[in-house]
Tab-separated table of C-alpha atoms in Angstrom:
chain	number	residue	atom	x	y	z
A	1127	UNK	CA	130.746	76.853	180.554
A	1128	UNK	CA	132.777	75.410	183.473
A	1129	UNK	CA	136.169	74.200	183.188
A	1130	UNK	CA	134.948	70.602	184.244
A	1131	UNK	CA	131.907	69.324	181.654
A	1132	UNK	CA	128.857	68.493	183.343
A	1133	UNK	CA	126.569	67.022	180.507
A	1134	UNK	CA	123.314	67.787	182.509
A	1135	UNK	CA	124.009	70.984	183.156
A	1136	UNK	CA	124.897	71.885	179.829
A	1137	UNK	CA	121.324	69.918	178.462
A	1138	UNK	CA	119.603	71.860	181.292
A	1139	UNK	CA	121.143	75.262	180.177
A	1140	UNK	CA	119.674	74.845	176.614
A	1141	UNK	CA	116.233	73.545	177.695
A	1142	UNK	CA	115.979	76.306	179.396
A	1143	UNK	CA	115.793	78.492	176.252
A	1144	UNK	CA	113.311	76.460	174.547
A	1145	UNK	CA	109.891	78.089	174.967
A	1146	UNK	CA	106.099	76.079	174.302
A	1147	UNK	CA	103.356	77.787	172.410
A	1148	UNK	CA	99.381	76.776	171.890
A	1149	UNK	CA	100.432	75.389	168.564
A	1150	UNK	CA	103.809	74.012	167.431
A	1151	UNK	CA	103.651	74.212	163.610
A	1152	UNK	CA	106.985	71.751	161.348
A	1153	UNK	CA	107.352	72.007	158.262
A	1154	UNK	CA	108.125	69.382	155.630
A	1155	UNK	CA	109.172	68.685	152.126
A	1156	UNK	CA	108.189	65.417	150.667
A	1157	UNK	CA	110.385	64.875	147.529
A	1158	UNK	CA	110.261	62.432	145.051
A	1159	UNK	CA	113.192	62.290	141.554
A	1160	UNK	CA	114.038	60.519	138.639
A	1161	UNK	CA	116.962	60.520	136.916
A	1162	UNK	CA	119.127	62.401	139.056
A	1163	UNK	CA	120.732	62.822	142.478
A	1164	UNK	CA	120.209	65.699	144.610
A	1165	UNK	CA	120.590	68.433	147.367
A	1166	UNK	CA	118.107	70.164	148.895
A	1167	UNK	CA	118.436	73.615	151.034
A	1168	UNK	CA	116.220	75.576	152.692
A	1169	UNK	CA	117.425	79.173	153.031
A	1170	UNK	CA	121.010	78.390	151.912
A	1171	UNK	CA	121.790	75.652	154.928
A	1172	UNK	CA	121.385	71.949	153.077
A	1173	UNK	CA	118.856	69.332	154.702
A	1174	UNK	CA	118.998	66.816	153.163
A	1175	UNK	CA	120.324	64.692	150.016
A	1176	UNK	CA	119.881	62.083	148.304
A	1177	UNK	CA	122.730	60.270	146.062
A	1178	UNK	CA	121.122	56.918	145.240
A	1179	UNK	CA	118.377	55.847	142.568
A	1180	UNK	CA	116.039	54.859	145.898
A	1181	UNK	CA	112.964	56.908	146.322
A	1182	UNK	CA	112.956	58.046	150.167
A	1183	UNK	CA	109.572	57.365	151.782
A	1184	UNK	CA	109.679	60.079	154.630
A	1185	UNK	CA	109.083	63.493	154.830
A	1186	UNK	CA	112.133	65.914	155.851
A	1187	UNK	CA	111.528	68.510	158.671
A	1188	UNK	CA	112.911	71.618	157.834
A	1189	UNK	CA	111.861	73.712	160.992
A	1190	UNK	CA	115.898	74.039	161.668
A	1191	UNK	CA	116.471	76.001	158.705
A	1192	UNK	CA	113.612	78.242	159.376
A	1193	UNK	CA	114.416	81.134	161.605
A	1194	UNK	CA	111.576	83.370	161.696
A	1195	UNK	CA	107.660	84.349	159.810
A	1196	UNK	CA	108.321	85.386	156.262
A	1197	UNK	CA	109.479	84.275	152.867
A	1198	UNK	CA	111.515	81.339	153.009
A	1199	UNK	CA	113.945	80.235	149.926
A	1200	UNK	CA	114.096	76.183	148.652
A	1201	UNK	CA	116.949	75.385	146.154
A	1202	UNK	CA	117.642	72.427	144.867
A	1203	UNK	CA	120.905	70.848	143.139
A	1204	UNK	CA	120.884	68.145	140.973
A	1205	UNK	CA	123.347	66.039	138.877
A	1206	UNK	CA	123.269	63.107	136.779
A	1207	UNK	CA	123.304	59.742	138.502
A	1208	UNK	CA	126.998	58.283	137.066
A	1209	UNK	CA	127.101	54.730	137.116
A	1210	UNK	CA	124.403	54.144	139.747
A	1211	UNK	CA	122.079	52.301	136.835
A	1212	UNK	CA	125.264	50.291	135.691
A	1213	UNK	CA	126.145	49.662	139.456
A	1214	UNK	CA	122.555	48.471	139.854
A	1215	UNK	CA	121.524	46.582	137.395
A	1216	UNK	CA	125.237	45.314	136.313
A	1217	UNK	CA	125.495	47.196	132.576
A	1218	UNK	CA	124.761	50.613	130.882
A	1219	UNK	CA	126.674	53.710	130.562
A	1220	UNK	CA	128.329	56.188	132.576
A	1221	UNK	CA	125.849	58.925	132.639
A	1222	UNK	CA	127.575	62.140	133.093
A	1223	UNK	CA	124.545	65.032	132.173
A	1224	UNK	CA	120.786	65.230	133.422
A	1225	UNK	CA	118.462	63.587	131.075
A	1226	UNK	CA	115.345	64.471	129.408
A	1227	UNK	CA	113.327	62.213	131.766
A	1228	UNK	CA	115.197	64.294	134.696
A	1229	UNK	CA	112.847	65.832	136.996
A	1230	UNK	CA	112.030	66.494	140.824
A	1231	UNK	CA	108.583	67.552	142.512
A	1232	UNK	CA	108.974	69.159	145.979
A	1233	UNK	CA	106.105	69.513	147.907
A	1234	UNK	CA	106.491	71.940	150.803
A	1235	UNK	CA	104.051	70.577	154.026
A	1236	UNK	CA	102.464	72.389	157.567
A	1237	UNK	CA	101.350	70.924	160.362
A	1238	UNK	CA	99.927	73.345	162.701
A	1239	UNK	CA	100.918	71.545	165.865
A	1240	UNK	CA	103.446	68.971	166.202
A	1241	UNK	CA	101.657	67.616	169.448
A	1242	UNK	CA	98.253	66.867	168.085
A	1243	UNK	CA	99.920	65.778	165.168
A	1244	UNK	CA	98.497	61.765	164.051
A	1245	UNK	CA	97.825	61.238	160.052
A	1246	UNK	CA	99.169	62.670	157.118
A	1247	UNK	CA	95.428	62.743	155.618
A	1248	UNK	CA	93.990	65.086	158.683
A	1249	UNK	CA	96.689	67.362	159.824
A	1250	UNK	CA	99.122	67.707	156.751
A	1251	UNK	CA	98.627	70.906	154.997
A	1252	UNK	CA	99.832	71.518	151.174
A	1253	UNK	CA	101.713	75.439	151.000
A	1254	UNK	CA	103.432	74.724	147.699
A	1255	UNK	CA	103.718	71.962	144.793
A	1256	UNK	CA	106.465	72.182	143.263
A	1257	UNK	CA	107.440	70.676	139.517
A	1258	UNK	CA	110.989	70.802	137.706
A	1259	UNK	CA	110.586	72.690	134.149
A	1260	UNK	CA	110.203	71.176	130.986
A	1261	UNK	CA	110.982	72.744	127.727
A	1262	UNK	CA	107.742	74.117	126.178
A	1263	UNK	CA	108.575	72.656	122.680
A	1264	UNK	CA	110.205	69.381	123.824
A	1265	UNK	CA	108.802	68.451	126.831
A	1266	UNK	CA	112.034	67.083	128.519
A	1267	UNK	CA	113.451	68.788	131.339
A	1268	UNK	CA	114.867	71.874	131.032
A	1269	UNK	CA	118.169	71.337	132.164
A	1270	UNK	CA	118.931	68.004	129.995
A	1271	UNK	CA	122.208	68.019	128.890
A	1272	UNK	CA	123.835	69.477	131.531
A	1273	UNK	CA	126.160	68.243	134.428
A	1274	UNK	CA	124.631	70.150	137.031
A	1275	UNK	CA	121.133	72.378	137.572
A	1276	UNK	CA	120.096	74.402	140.204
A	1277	UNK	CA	116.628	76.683	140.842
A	1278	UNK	CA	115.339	78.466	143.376
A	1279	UNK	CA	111.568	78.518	144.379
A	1280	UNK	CA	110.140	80.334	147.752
A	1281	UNK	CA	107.291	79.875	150.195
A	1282	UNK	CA	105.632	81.706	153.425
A	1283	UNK	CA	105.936	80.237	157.002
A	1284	UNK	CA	104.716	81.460	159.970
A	1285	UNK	CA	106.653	80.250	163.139
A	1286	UNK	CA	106.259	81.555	166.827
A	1287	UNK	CA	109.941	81.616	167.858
A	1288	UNK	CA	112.275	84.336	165.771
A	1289	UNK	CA	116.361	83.558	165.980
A	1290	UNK	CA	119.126	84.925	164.663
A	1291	UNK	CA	121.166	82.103	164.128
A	1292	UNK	CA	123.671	82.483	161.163
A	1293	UNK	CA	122.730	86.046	160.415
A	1294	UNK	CA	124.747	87.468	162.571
A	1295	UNK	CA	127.699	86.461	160.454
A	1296	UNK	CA	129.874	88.931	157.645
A	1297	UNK	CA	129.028	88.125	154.362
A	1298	UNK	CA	132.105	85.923	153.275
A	1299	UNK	CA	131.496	86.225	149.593
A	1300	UNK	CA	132.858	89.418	150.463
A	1301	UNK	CA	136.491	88.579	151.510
A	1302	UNK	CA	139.530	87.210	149.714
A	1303	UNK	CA	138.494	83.538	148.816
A	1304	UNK	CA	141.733	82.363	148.512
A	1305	UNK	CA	142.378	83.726	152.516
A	1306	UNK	CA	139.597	82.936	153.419
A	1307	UNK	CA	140.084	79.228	152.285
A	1308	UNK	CA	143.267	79.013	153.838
A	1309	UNK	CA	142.143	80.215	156.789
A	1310	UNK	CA	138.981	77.514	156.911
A	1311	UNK	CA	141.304	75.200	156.306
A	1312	UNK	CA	143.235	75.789	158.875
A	1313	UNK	CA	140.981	76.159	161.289
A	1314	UNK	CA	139.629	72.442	160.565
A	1315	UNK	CA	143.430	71.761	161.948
A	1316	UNK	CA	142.742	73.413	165.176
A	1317	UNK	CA	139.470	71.783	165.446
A	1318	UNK	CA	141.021	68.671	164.870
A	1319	UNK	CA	143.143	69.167	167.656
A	1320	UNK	CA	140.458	69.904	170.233
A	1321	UNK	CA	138.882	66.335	168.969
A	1322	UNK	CA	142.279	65.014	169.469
A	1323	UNK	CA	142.668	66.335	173.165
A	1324	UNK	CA	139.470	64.922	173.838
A	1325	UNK	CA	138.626	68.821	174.553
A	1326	UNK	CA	134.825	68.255	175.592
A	1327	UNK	CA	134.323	71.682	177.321
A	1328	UNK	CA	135.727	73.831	174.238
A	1329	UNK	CA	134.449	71.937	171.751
A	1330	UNK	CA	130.951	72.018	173.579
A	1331	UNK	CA	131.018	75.821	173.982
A	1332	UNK	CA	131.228	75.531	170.246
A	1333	UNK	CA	128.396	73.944	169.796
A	1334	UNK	CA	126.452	75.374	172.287
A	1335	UNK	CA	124.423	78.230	169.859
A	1336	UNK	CA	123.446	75.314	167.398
A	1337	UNK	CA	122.297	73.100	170.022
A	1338	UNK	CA	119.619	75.870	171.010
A	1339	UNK	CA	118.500	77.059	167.486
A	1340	UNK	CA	117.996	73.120	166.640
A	1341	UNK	CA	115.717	72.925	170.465
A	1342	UNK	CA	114.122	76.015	169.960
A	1343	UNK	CA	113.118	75.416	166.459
A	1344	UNK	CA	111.628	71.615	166.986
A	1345	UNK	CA	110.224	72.711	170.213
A	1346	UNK	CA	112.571	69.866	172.215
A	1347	UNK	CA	112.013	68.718	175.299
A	1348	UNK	CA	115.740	67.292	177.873
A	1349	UNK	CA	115.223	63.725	176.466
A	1350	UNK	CA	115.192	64.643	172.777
A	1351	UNK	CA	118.283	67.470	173.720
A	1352	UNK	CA	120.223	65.238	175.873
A	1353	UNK	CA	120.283	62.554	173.069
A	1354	UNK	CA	121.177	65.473	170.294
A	1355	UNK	CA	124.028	66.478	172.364
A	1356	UNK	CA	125.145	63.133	173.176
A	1357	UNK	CA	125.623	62.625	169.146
A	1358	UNK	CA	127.986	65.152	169.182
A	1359	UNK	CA	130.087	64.886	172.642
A	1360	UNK	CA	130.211	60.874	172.978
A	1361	UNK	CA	132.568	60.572	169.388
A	1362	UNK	CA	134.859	63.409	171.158
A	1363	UNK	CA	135.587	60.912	173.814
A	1364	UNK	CA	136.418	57.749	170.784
A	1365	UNK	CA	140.322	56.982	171.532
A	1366	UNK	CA	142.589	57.057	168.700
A	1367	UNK	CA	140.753	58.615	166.152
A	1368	UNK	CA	142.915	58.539	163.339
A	1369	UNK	CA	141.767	61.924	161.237
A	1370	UNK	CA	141.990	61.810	157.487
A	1371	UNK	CA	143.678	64.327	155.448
A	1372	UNK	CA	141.769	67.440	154.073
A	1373	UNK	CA	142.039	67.344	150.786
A	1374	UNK	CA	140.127	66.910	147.424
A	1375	UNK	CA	137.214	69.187	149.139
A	1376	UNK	CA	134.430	71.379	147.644
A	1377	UNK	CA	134.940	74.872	149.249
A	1378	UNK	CA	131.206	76.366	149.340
A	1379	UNK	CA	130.110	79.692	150.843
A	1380	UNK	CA	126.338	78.584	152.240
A	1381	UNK	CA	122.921	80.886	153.262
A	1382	UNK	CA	123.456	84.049	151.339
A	1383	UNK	CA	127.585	84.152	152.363
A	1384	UNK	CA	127.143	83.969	156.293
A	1385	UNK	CA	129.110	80.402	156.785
A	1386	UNK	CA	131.584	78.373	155.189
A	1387	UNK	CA	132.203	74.406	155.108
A	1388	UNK	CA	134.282	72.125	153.355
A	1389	UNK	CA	133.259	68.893	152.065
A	1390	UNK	CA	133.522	66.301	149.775
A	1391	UNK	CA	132.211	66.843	146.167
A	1392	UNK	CA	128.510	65.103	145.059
A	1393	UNK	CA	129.768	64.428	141.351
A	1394	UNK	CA	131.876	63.661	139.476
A	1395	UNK	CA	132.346	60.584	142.003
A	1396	UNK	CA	135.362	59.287	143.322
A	1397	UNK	CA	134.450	57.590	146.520
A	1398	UNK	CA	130.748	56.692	147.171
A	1399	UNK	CA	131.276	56.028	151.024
A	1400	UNK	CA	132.520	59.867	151.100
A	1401	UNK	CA	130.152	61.432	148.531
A	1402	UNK	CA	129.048	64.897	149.574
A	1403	UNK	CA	130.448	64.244	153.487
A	1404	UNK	CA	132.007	66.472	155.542
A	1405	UNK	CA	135.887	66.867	154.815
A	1406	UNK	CA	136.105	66.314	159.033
A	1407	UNK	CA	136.451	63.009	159.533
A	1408	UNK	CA	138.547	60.265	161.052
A	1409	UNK	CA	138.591	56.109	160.841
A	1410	UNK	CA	138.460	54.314	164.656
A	1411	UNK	CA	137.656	51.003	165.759
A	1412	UNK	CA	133.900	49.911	167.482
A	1413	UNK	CA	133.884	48.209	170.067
A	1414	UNK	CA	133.621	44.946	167.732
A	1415	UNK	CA	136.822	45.962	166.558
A	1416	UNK	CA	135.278	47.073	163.294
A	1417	UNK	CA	137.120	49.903	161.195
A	1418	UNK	CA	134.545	52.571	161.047
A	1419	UNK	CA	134.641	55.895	159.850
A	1420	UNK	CA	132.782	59.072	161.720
A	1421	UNK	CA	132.048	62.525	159.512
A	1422	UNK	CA	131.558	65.759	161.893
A	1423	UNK	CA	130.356	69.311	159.662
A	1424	UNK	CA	132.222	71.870	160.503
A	1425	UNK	CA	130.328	75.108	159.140
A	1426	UNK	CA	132.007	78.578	160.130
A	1427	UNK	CA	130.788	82.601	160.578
A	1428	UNK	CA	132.910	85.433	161.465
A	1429	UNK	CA	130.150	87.235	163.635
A	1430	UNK	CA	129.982	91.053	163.100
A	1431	UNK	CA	131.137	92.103	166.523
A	1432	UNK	CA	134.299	89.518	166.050
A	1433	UNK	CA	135.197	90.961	162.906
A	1434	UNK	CA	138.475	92.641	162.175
A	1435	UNK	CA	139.825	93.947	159.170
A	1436	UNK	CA	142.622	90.746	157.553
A	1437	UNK	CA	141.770	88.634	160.683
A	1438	UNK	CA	140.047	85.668	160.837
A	1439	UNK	CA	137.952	85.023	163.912
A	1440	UNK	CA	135.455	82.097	163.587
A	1441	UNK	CA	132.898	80.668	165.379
A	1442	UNK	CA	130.718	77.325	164.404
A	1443	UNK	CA	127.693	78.644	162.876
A	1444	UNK	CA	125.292	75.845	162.989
């Protein structure tokens, strides 16, 4: 990176590393709940969530979380839905376990080439249906009664890129947690610094390795990369931000211990507007004049080669 920020150059340096094949196979999961909110994540790195009672319509790409051919891990979180029934229909309980009637079906979808790609009936391949357990005896869901469940299922992809992305990172599980939490924490404060010195060159640089696994994986093209980094650098530039404490955070070690974020907890609820967000964020003003608040993740490795013994020497990972 230069010392002066030249957003073209920067999208054009990325590009660059993005490489076209004869077919461009995505993968999807189509999802559908009741009962319960959830998380999804594909090889430890969450993409996506969903903490309302609505049904999303809309299939989630998961190429980003997919770095080469092989086995590829799904887990999914889920917790009871509180008082979104009371909130929604204006009575009922608080509802604090998963029900009987709890369950989630994952279905785990190919397209062979992105660019040919025109109707879900044609060019959508099934690789695995997946169905929440019920008891045998019972037939309610196997974890009724509890505040939180969480299984694992896998599935085969084939890709034509291979990246290393996260996995050059220590395993973290591996270090003192209360250190290393500490140290996370305090390297949010540094960040936060950078954001508030409008630091566009360092913070880029940051970014730069996640910006190219993102292009590489979805097969992007400038327009599609220039608009990705523009969601990133244009909030750097928002005058008085006014950051919000760190506190009241979920600590969580993510994709097998390679990177570490902070965030805000899914349940029990305290704030709905902040409900499993990123514990980076800050309040500013539109251009309306409107209070609004911006969330940045903030996920950290400690590469191998960076490593050294009672130090902590991050980088972003994703």
């Amino acid at each position: 990176m230069t010392h002066k920020f030249n957003l073209d150059t920067y999208v054009d340096s990325i590009a660059a590393q993005v490489k076209h094949y004869p077919k461009e196979p995505i993968y999807y999961l189509r999802i559908n709940q009741l009962n319960c909110i959830y998380e999804i994540l594909v090889n430890g790195e969450i993409v996506t969530g969903n903490y309302s009672l609505m049904q999303y319509a809309s299939a989630t790409e998961i190429n980003r979380a997919i770095l080469k051919s092989g086995p590829q891990t799904i887990t999914y979180r889920l917790y009871p839905v509180g008082d979104l029934v009371k909130d929604e229909i204006g009575e009922g309980e608080t509802i604090t376990t998963l029900l009987n009637s709890t369950e989630i079906s994952i279905d785990v979808i190919r397209v062979d080439d992105i660019n040919t790609y025109e109707s879900i009936t044609d060019d959508e391949k099934l690789v695995v249906k997946h169905q929440s357990k019920k008891n045998k005896e019972t037939g309610s869901f196997i974890g009724a009664g509890l505040p939180y469940y969480e299984h694992t299922f896998t599935f085969n992809a084939q890709v034509p890129y291979e990246l290393e992305g996260w996995t050059n990172g220590i395993d973290l599980r591996k270090l003192d947690q209360k250190k290393l939490e500490q140290a996370v924490v305090a390297e949010y404060k540094k960040i936060q610094k950078l954001y508030e010195a409008k630091d566009v060159v360092t913070l880029l640089d940051n970014y730069y390795h996640s910006f190219v696994r993102l292009a590489v994986s979805e097969y992007k093209g400038k327009q599609y990369i220039k608009e990705m980094v523009e969601e990133i650098y244009k909030p750097i530039l928002i005058d008085n931000k006014d950051f919000q404490p760190i506190r009241d955070y979920k600590f969580s070690i993510w994709s097998q211990g390679h990177y570490v974020s902070l965030e805000h907890p899914v349940f029990p609820i305290k704030d709905k507007r902040i409900q499993g967000k990123p514990s980076f964020w800050f309040l500013f003003k539109n251009s309306n004049g409107r209070l609004r608040a911006m969330f940045r993740p903030i996920d950290l490795s400690i590469p191998k080669d960076k490593h050294k013994e009672g130090e902590f020497n991050f980088e972003f990972a994703r």
